[in-house]
PDB file of C-alpha atoms in Angstrom:
ATOM      1  CA  MET A   1      28.894 115.743 119.878  1.00 69.00           C
ATOM      2  CA  THR A   2      31.980 117.128 122.711  1.00 75.00           C
ATOM      3  CA  TYR A   3      34.903 114.899 121.974  1.00 78.00           C
ATOM      4  CA  ILE A   4      34.015 114.755 118.060  1.00 83.00           C
ATOM      5  CA  VAL A   5      34.002 119.725 118.696  1.00 89.00           C
ATOM      6  CA  THR A   6      36.767 119.272 120.123  1.00 89.00           C
ATOM      7  CA  LEU A   7      38.981 117.510 118.646  1.00 87.00           C
ATOM      8  CA  CYS A   8      37.870 119.263 115.446  1.00 89.00           C
ATOM      9  CA  VAL A   9      38.913 122.571 117.633  1.00 91.00           C
ATOM     10  CA  ALA A  10      42.239 121.506 118.471  1.00 92.00           C
ATOM     11  CA  PHE A  11      42.883 120.418 114.941  1.00 89.00           C
ATOM     12  CA  LEU A  12      41.810 123.716 113.802  1.00 93.00           C
ATOM     13  CA  VAL A  13      43.876 125.797 117.193  1.00 92.00           C
ATOM     14  CA  SER A  14      47.194 123.961 116.069  1.00 91.00           C
ATOM     15  CA  ARG A  15      47.337 125.006 112.799  1.00 90.00           C
ATOM     16  CA  ILE A  16      47.492 128.811 113.416  1.00 92.00           C
ATOM     17  CA  PRO A  17      50.433 130.292 113.860  1.00 90.00           C
ATOM     18  CA  ILE A  18      51.935 131.095 117.722  1.00 91.00           C
ATOM     19  CA  VAL A  19      49.336 129.814 119.618  1.00 94.00           C
ATOM     20  CA  GLY A  20      48.749 126.364 117.663  1.00 93.00           C
ATOM     21  CA  LYS A  21      52.219 125.838 117.370  1.00 95.00           C
ATOM     22  CA  TYR A  22      52.456 126.551 120.841  1.00 97.00           C
ATOM     23  CA  ILE A  23      49.590 124.753 121.726  1.00 96.00           C
ATOM     24  CA  GLY A  24      51.154 121.313 119.495  1.00 96.00           C
ATOM     25  CA  GLY A  25      54.570 121.402 122.118  1.00 96.00           C
ATOM     26  CA  ILE A  26      52.382 118.864 123.967  1.00 97.00           C
ATOM     27  CA  ASP A  27      52.111 116.194 121.710  1.00 97.00           C
ATOM     28  CA  THR A  28      56.446 117.374 120.788  1.00 97.00           C
ATOM     29  CA  LEU A  29      56.728 116.456 124.391  1.00 98.00           C
ATOM     30  CA  LEU A  30      55.429 113.712 124.775  1.00 98.00           C
ATOM     31  CA  HIS A  31      56.744 112.141 121.305  1.00 98.00           C
ATOM     32  CA  GLU A  32      60.635 113.323 122.416  1.00 97.00           C
ATOM     33  CA  THR A  33      60.290 111.462 126.319  1.00 98.00           C
ATOM     34  CA  GLY A  34      59.058 108.903 124.741  1.00 97.00           C
ATOM     35  CA  HIS A  35      62.836 108.806 122.912  1.00 97.00           C
ATOM     36  CA  ALA A  36      64.285 109.416 126.694  1.00 97.00           C
ATOM     37  CA  LEU A  37      62.327 106.577 128.065  1.00 97.00           C
ATOM     38  CA  MET A  38      62.849 104.245 125.894  1.00 97.00           C
ATOM     39  CA  ALA A  39      66.887 104.873 126.075  1.00 96.00           C
ATOM     40  CA  LEU A  40      66.762 104.069 129.301  1.00 96.00           C
ATOM     41  CA  ILE A  41      64.552 100.976 129.460  1.00 96.00           C
ATOM     42  CA  THR A  42      66.894  99.411 127.946  1.00 95.00           C
ATOM     43  CA  SER A  43      70.573 101.114 129.409  1.00 94.00           C
ATOM     44  CA  GLY A  44      71.192 103.680 127.216  1.00 94.00           C
ATOM     45  CA  ARG A  45      70.953 107.312 128.989  1.00 95.00           C
ATOM     46  CA  VAL A  46      69.470 110.693 127.356  1.00 96.00           C
ATOM     47  CA  LYS A  47      71.922 113.138 126.895  1.00 95.00           C
ATOM     48  CA  SER A  48      69.481 116.283 126.600  1.00 96.00           C
ATOM     49  CA  ILE A  49      66.023 117.226 124.908  1.00 97.00           C
ATOM     50  CA  GLN A  50      64.751 120.642 123.504  1.00 97.00           C
ATOM     51  CA  LEU A  51      61.888 121.600 121.827  1.00 97.00           C
ATOM     52  CA  PHE A  52      61.069 124.442 119.700  1.00 96.00           C
ATOM     53  CA  HIS A  53      59.000 126.956 118.235  1.00 94.00           C
ATOM     54  CA  ASP A  54      58.054 125.612 115.247  1.00 93.00           C
ATOM     55  CA  LYS A  55      56.933 121.964 116.712  1.00 93.00           C
ATOM     56  CA  SER A  56      59.611 120.301 116.213  1.00 94.00           C
ATOM     57  CA  GLY A  57      61.718 118.697 118.984  1.00 95.00           C
ATOM     58  CA  LEU A  58      64.940 116.543 119.789  1.00 95.00           C
ATOM     59  CA  ALA A  59      66.406 114.030 122.172  1.00 95.00           C
ATOM     60  CA  GLU A  60      69.555 113.007 122.185  1.00 95.00           C
ATOM     61  CA  THR A  61      70.579 109.465 123.561  1.00 95.00           C
ATOM     62  CA  GLY A  62      73.059 107.028 124.090  1.00 93.00           C
ATOM     63  CA  GLN A  63      72.565 103.805 123.457  1.00 88.00           C
ATOM     64  CA  SER A  64      74.327 100.605 124.791  1.00 83.00           C
ATOM     65  CA  SER A  65      73.094  98.436 121.884  1.00 93.00           C
ATOM     66  CA  TRP A  66      71.956  98.089 118.492  1.00 95.00           C
ATOM     67  CA  LEU A  67      68.325  96.939 119.438  1.00 95.00           C
ATOM     68  CA  GLY A  68      67.765  99.896 122.133  1.00 94.00           C
ATOM     69  CA  GLY A  69      69.173 102.260 119.475  1.00 95.00           C
ATOM     70  CA  VAL A  70      65.895 100.936 117.126  1.00 96.00           C
ATOM     71  CA  LEU A  71      63.962 100.788 119.928  1.00 97.00           C
ATOM     72  CA  THR A  72      64.897 104.152 121.139  1.00 96.00           C
ATOM     73  CA  THR A  73      63.828 105.196 117.843  1.00 96.00           C
ATOM     74  CA  LEU A  74      60.836 103.803 117.078  1.00 96.00           C
ATOM     75  CA  SER A  75      59.285 105.067 120.563  1.00 97.00           C
ATOM     76  CA  GLY A  76      58.846 107.762 120.476  1.00 97.00           C
ATOM     77  CA  TYR A  77      55.501 108.406 118.001  1.00 97.00           C
ATOM     78  CA  VAL A  78      54.319 105.074 119.341  1.00 97.00           C
ATOM     79  CA  PHE A  79      54.852 106.206 123.236  1.00 98.00           C
ATOM     80  CA  SER A  80      52.508 109.758 121.787  1.00 97.00           C
ATOM     81  CA  SER A  81      49.892 107.814 120.118  1.00 97.00           C
ATOM     82  CA  ALA A  82      49.645 105.268 123.743  1.00 97.00           C
ATOM     83  CA  MET A  83      49.324 108.603 125.791  1.00 97.00           C
ATOM     84  CA  ALA A  84      46.457 110.196 123.728  1.00 96.00           C
ATOM     85  CA  PHE A  85      44.918 106.822 124.331  1.00 96.00           C
ATOM     86  CA  GLY A  86      45.558 106.693 127.950  1.00 97.00           C
ATOM     87  CA  LEU A  87      45.115 110.083 128.881  1.00 97.00           C
ATOM     88  CA  PHE A  88      41.189 109.367 126.767  1.00 95.00           C
ATOM     89  CA  TYR A  89      40.462 106.057 129.210  1.00 95.00           C
ATOM     90  CA  LEU A  90      41.814 108.755 132.462  1.00 96.00           C
ATOM     91  CA  TYR A  91      39.470 111.096 131.539  1.00 95.00           C
ATOM     92  CA  ASN A  92      36.418 108.393 130.473  1.00 93.00           C
ATOM     93  CA  LEU A  93      36.858 107.816 134.319  1.00 94.00           C
ATOM     94  CA  GLN A  94      36.990 111.583 135.078  1.00 94.00           C
ATOM     95  CA  LYS A  95      40.401 111.308 136.923  1.00 96.00           C
ATOM     96  CA  TYR A  96      40.720 115.028 135.865  1.00 97.00           C
ATOM     97  CA  GLU A  97      43.568 114.999 138.443  1.00 97.00           C
ATOM     98  CA  TRP A  98      45.511 111.955 137.126  1.00 97.00           C
ATOM     99  CA  ILE A  99      45.120 113.603 133.842  1.00 98.00           C
ATOM    100  CA  ILE A 100      46.986 116.546 135.881  1.00 98.00           C
ATOM    101  CA  TYR A 101      49.767 113.979 137.573  1.00 98.00           C
ATOM    102  CA  VAL A 102      50.869 112.757 134.616  1.00 98.00           C
ATOM    103  CA  LEU A 103      51.513 115.455 132.277  1.00 98.00           C
ATOM    104  CA  ALA A 104      52.903 117.664 135.586  1.00 98.00           C
ATOM    105  CA  PHE A 105      55.085 114.583 136.487  1.00 98.00           C
ATOM    106  CA  ILE A 106      56.458 114.354 132.699  1.00 98.00           C
ATOM    107  CA  VAL A 107      56.921 118.623 132.426  1.00 98.00           C
ATOM    108  CA  LEU A 108      58.835 118.133 136.158  1.00 97.00           C
ATOM    109  CA  LEU A 109      60.946 115.080 134.686  1.00 97.00           C
ATOM    110  CA  ASN A 110      61.859 117.251 131.766  1.00 97.00           C
ATOM    111  CA  LEU A 111      62.280 120.498 133.179  1.00 96.00           C
ATOM    112  CA  VAL A 112      64.695 118.961 135.852  1.00 95.00           C
ATOM    113  CA  LEU A 113      66.557 116.262 133.836  1.00 95.00           C
ATOM    114  CA  TRP A 114      66.730 116.265 130.336  1.00 96.00           C
ATOM    115  CA  ILE A 115      65.559 120.080 128.998  1.00 96.00           C
ATOM    116  CA  ARG A 116      68.463 121.970 127.940  1.00 91.00           C
ATOM    117  CA  ASN A 117      67.060 124.574 125.349  1.00 96.00           C
ATOM    118  CA  LEU A 118      65.811 128.686 126.537  1.00 97.00           C
ATOM    119  CA  TYR A 119      62.574 127.861 124.367  1.00 97.00           C
ATOM    120  CA  GLY A 120      62.307 123.985 125.824  1.00 97.00           C
ATOM    121  CA  PHE A 121      62.639 125.958 129.475  1.00 97.00           C
ATOM    122  CA  PHE A 122      59.512 128.486 128.517  1.00 98.00           C
ATOM    123  CA  TRP A 123      57.376 125.904 127.233  1.00 98.00           C
ATOM    124  CA  LEU A 124      57.655 123.734 129.962  1.00 98.00           C
ATOM    125  CA  ILE A 125      57.030 126.161 132.631  1.00 98.00           C
ATOM    126  CA  THR A 126      54.315 128.431 131.210  1.00 98.00           C
ATOM    127  CA  PHE A 127      52.660 124.618 130.270  1.00 98.00           C
ATOM    128  CA  GLY A 128      53.500 123.540 133.887  1.00 97.00           C
ATOM    129  CA  GLY A 129      51.661 126.646 134.895  1.00 97.00           C
ATOM    130  CA  ILE A 130      48.441 126.099 133.018  1.00 98.00           C
ATOM    131  CA  LEU A 131      48.451 122.899 134.461  1.00 98.00           C
ATOM    132  CA  THR A 132      48.899 123.934 138.573  1.00 97.00           C
ATOM    133  CA  TYR A 133      45.952 126.585 137.779  1.00 97.00           C
ATOM    134  CA  LEU A 134      43.988 123.538 136.380  1.00 97.00           C
ATOM    135  CA  TRP A 135      44.937 121.891 139.950  1.00 96.00           C
ATOM    136  CA  PHE A 136      43.790 124.585 141.867  1.00 96.00           C
ATOM    137  CA  HIS A 137      40.594 124.974 140.064  1.00 95.00           C
ATOM    138  CA  LEU A 138      39.916 120.758 139.818  1.00 92.00           C
ATOM    139  CA  GLN A 139      36.022 121.938 140.616  1.00 91.00           C
ATOM    140  CA  GLU A 140      35.182 124.289 138.271  1.00 94.00           C
ATOM    141  CA  PRO A 141      33.560 123.343 134.921  1.00 93.00           C
ATOM    142  CA  PHE A 142      35.769 124.228 132.495  1.00 95.00           C
ATOM    143  CA  VAL A 143      38.666 122.086 133.352  1.00 96.00           C
ATOM    144  CA  PRO A 144      37.522 118.835 132.058  1.00 96.00           C
ATOM    145  CA  LEU A 145      37.173 121.061 128.684  1.00 95.00           C
ATOM    146  CA  VAL A 146      40.143 122.739 128.884  1.00 97.00           C
ATOM    147  CA  LEU A 147      41.563 118.326 129.906  1.00 97.00           C
ATOM    148  CA  LEU A 148      39.950 117.230 127.297  1.00 96.00           C
ATOM    149  CA  PHE A 149      40.779 119.638 124.589  1.00 96.00           C
ATOM    150  CA  PHE A 150      44.335 118.933 125.578  1.00 97.00           C
ATOM    151  CA  ILE A 151      43.822 115.250 125.070  1.00 97.00           C
ATOM    152  CA  CYS A 152      42.253 116.211 121.630  1.00 96.00           C
ATOM    153  CA  VAL A 153      45.701 118.347 120.956  1.00 97.00           C
ATOM    154  CA  ASN A 154      47.994 115.088 121.654  1.00 97.00           C
ATOM    155  CA  LEU A 155      45.718 112.804 119.258  1.00 96.00           C
ATOM    156  CA  MET A 156      45.704 114.846 116.624  1.00 96.00           C
ATOM    157  CA  GLU A 157      48.850 115.890 116.514  1.00 96.00           C
ATOM    158  CA  SER A 158      50.423 112.075 116.693  1.00 96.00           C
ATOM    159  CA  ILE A 159      48.252 111.227 113.534  1.00 96.00           C
ATOM    160  CA  TYR A 160      49.283 114.262 112.077  1.00 96.00           C
ATOM    161  CA  SER A 161      52.803 114.337 112.006  1.00 95.00           C
ATOM    162  CA  ALA A 162      53.204 110.394 111.032  1.00 96.00           C
ATOM    163  CA  ALA A 163      50.887 111.744 108.439  1.00 96.00           C
ATOM    164  CA  VAL A 164      53.814 114.490 107.538  1.00 95.00           C
ATOM    165  CA  ILE A 165      56.618 111.851 108.038  1.00 95.00           C
ATOM    166  CA  LEU A 166      54.659 109.252 105.921  1.00 95.00           C
ATOM    167  CA  VAL A 167      54.603 111.777 103.533  1.00 94.00           C
ATOM    168  CA  MET A 168      58.488 113.237 103.800  1.00 91.00           C
ATOM    169  CA  CYS A 169      59.540 109.298 102.917  1.00 93.00           C
ATOM    170  CA  TYR A 170      58.466 109.962  99.877  1.00 88.00           C
ATOM    171  CA  LYS A 171      59.330 113.457  98.990  1.00 87.00           C
ATOM    172  CA  ASP A 172      63.328 113.315 101.075  1.00 85.00           C
ATOM    173  CA  ARG A 173      63.272 109.488 102.212  1.00 80.00           C
ATOM    174  CA  ARG A 174      67.056 111.066 103.877  1.00 84.00           C
ATOM    175  CA  ASN A 175      65.239 113.775 105.504  1.00 87.00           C
ATOM    176  CA  ALA A 176      62.360 111.977 107.195  1.00 86.00           C
ATOM    177  CA  GLY A 177      62.802 112.170 110.783  1.00 91.00           C
ATOM    178  CA  ASP A 178      63.226 109.162 112.833  1.00 95.00           C
ATOM    179  CA  ALA A 179      61.508 107.061 109.809  1.00 95.00           C
ATOM    180  CA  SER A 180      65.485 107.728 107.790  1.00 94.00           C
ATOM    181  CA  ILE A 181      67.322 107.391 111.359  1.00 95.00           C
ATOM    182  CA  LEU A 182      65.615 103.503 111.226  1.00 95.00           C
ATOM    183  CA  ALA A 183      65.922 103.046 107.859  1.00 94.00           C
ATOM    184  CA  LYS A 184      70.090 103.837 108.201  1.00 94.00           C
ATOM    185  CA  LYS A 185      70.096 100.996 111.081  1.00 94.00           C
ATOM    186  CA  THR A 186      68.216  98.726 110.143  1.00 94.00           C
ATOM    187  CA  PHE A 187      68.026  99.005 106.473  1.00 92.00           C
ATOM    188  CA  ILE A 188      64.640  98.590 106.110  1.00 95.00           C
ATOM    189  CA  PRO A 189      63.370 101.192 103.135  1.00 95.00           C
ATOM    190  CA  ALA A 190      62.185 104.697 105.576  1.00 94.00           C
ATOM    191  CA  ILE A 191      58.768 104.597 103.610  1.00 95.00           C
ATOM    192  CA  VAL A 192      58.137 101.216 105.378  1.00 96.00           C
ATOM    193  CA  TRP A 193      58.829 103.060 108.594  1.00 96.00           C
ATOM    194  CA  GLY A 194      56.819 105.781 107.551  1.00 96.00           C
ATOM    195  CA  LEU A 195      53.827 103.340 106.831  1.00 97.00           C
ATOM    196  CA  LEU A 196      54.143 102.039 110.077  1.00 97.00           C
ATOM    197  CA  PHE A 197      54.123 104.921 112.104  1.00 97.00           C
ATOM    198  CA  PHE A 198      51.333 106.365 110.736  1.00 97.00           C
ATOM    199  CA  ALA A 199      48.650 103.331 111.018  1.00 98.00           C
ATOM    200  CA  GLN A 200      49.978 103.137 114.654  1.00 97.00           C
ATOM    201  CA  SER A 201      48.589 106.707 114.852  1.00 97.00           C
ATOM    202  CA  LEU A 202      45.471 105.643 113.559  1.00 97.00           C
ATOM    203  CA  TYR A 203      45.510 102.601 115.567  1.00 97.00           C
ATOM    204  CA  PHE A 204      44.932 104.173 118.446  1.00 96.00           C
ATOM    205  CA  GLY A 205      43.203 107.519 116.940  1.00 94.00           C
ATOM    206  CA  TYR A 206      40.585 104.440 116.517  1.00 93.00           C
ATOM    207  CA  MET A 207      40.541 102.958 119.861  1.00 94.00           C
ATOM    208  CA  SER A 208      40.284 106.183 121.502  1.00 90.00           C
ATOM    209  CA  ILE A 209      37.550 107.303 119.401  1.00 86.00           C
ATOM    210  CA  MET A 210      36.278 104.136 120.357  1.00 86.00           C
ATOM    211  CA  GLN A 211      35.713 104.435 123.680  1.00 79.00           C
ATOM    212  CA  ILE A 212      34.163 108.043 123.519  1.00 69.00           C
ATOM    213  CA  SER A 213      31.358 106.430 121.293  1.00 57.00           C
TER     214      SER A 213
END
């Protein structure tokens, strides 16, 4: 019951102005990091990452091949959804310190190497500060609940953002984010990519819930 309530709270809080936009940055960070990591895996490069106050983000990458470009564009939604599943897995093992380590590593990686805008710096430093506080209070009973809340935000936002892109594919397929970019690269309609993004987010969401049921 705690999991379900936290999922609902995470979704509702993410809809609140200012606070919701800030906390939703967790999913944005993971999404853009997914693009960056895939660019490096496929022998490309990462020029910069920007996080914005409206929960949007931008990863500027350079690819050495067409396939690398496709995989890099595809990886954002998939990485974010997979991270939610992985973090739930660690949570169920009660590896709370490892959840902090993983998130802190991603924060530090972006802060040192990729972030190039003021709000991005602000978000990473403040969220990194929160993670540091949690680490120093790891034995406190509130820490697992806060970490669960962060994971639930990641999960709910990964599904919600994929749903938004799917709707955009119907309304304005030329401005549907990664789906539009993939459509240009592959000549496969944006709606197909939108459906794929949404389907994988539901799959990882389902697998995450199955871990806790």
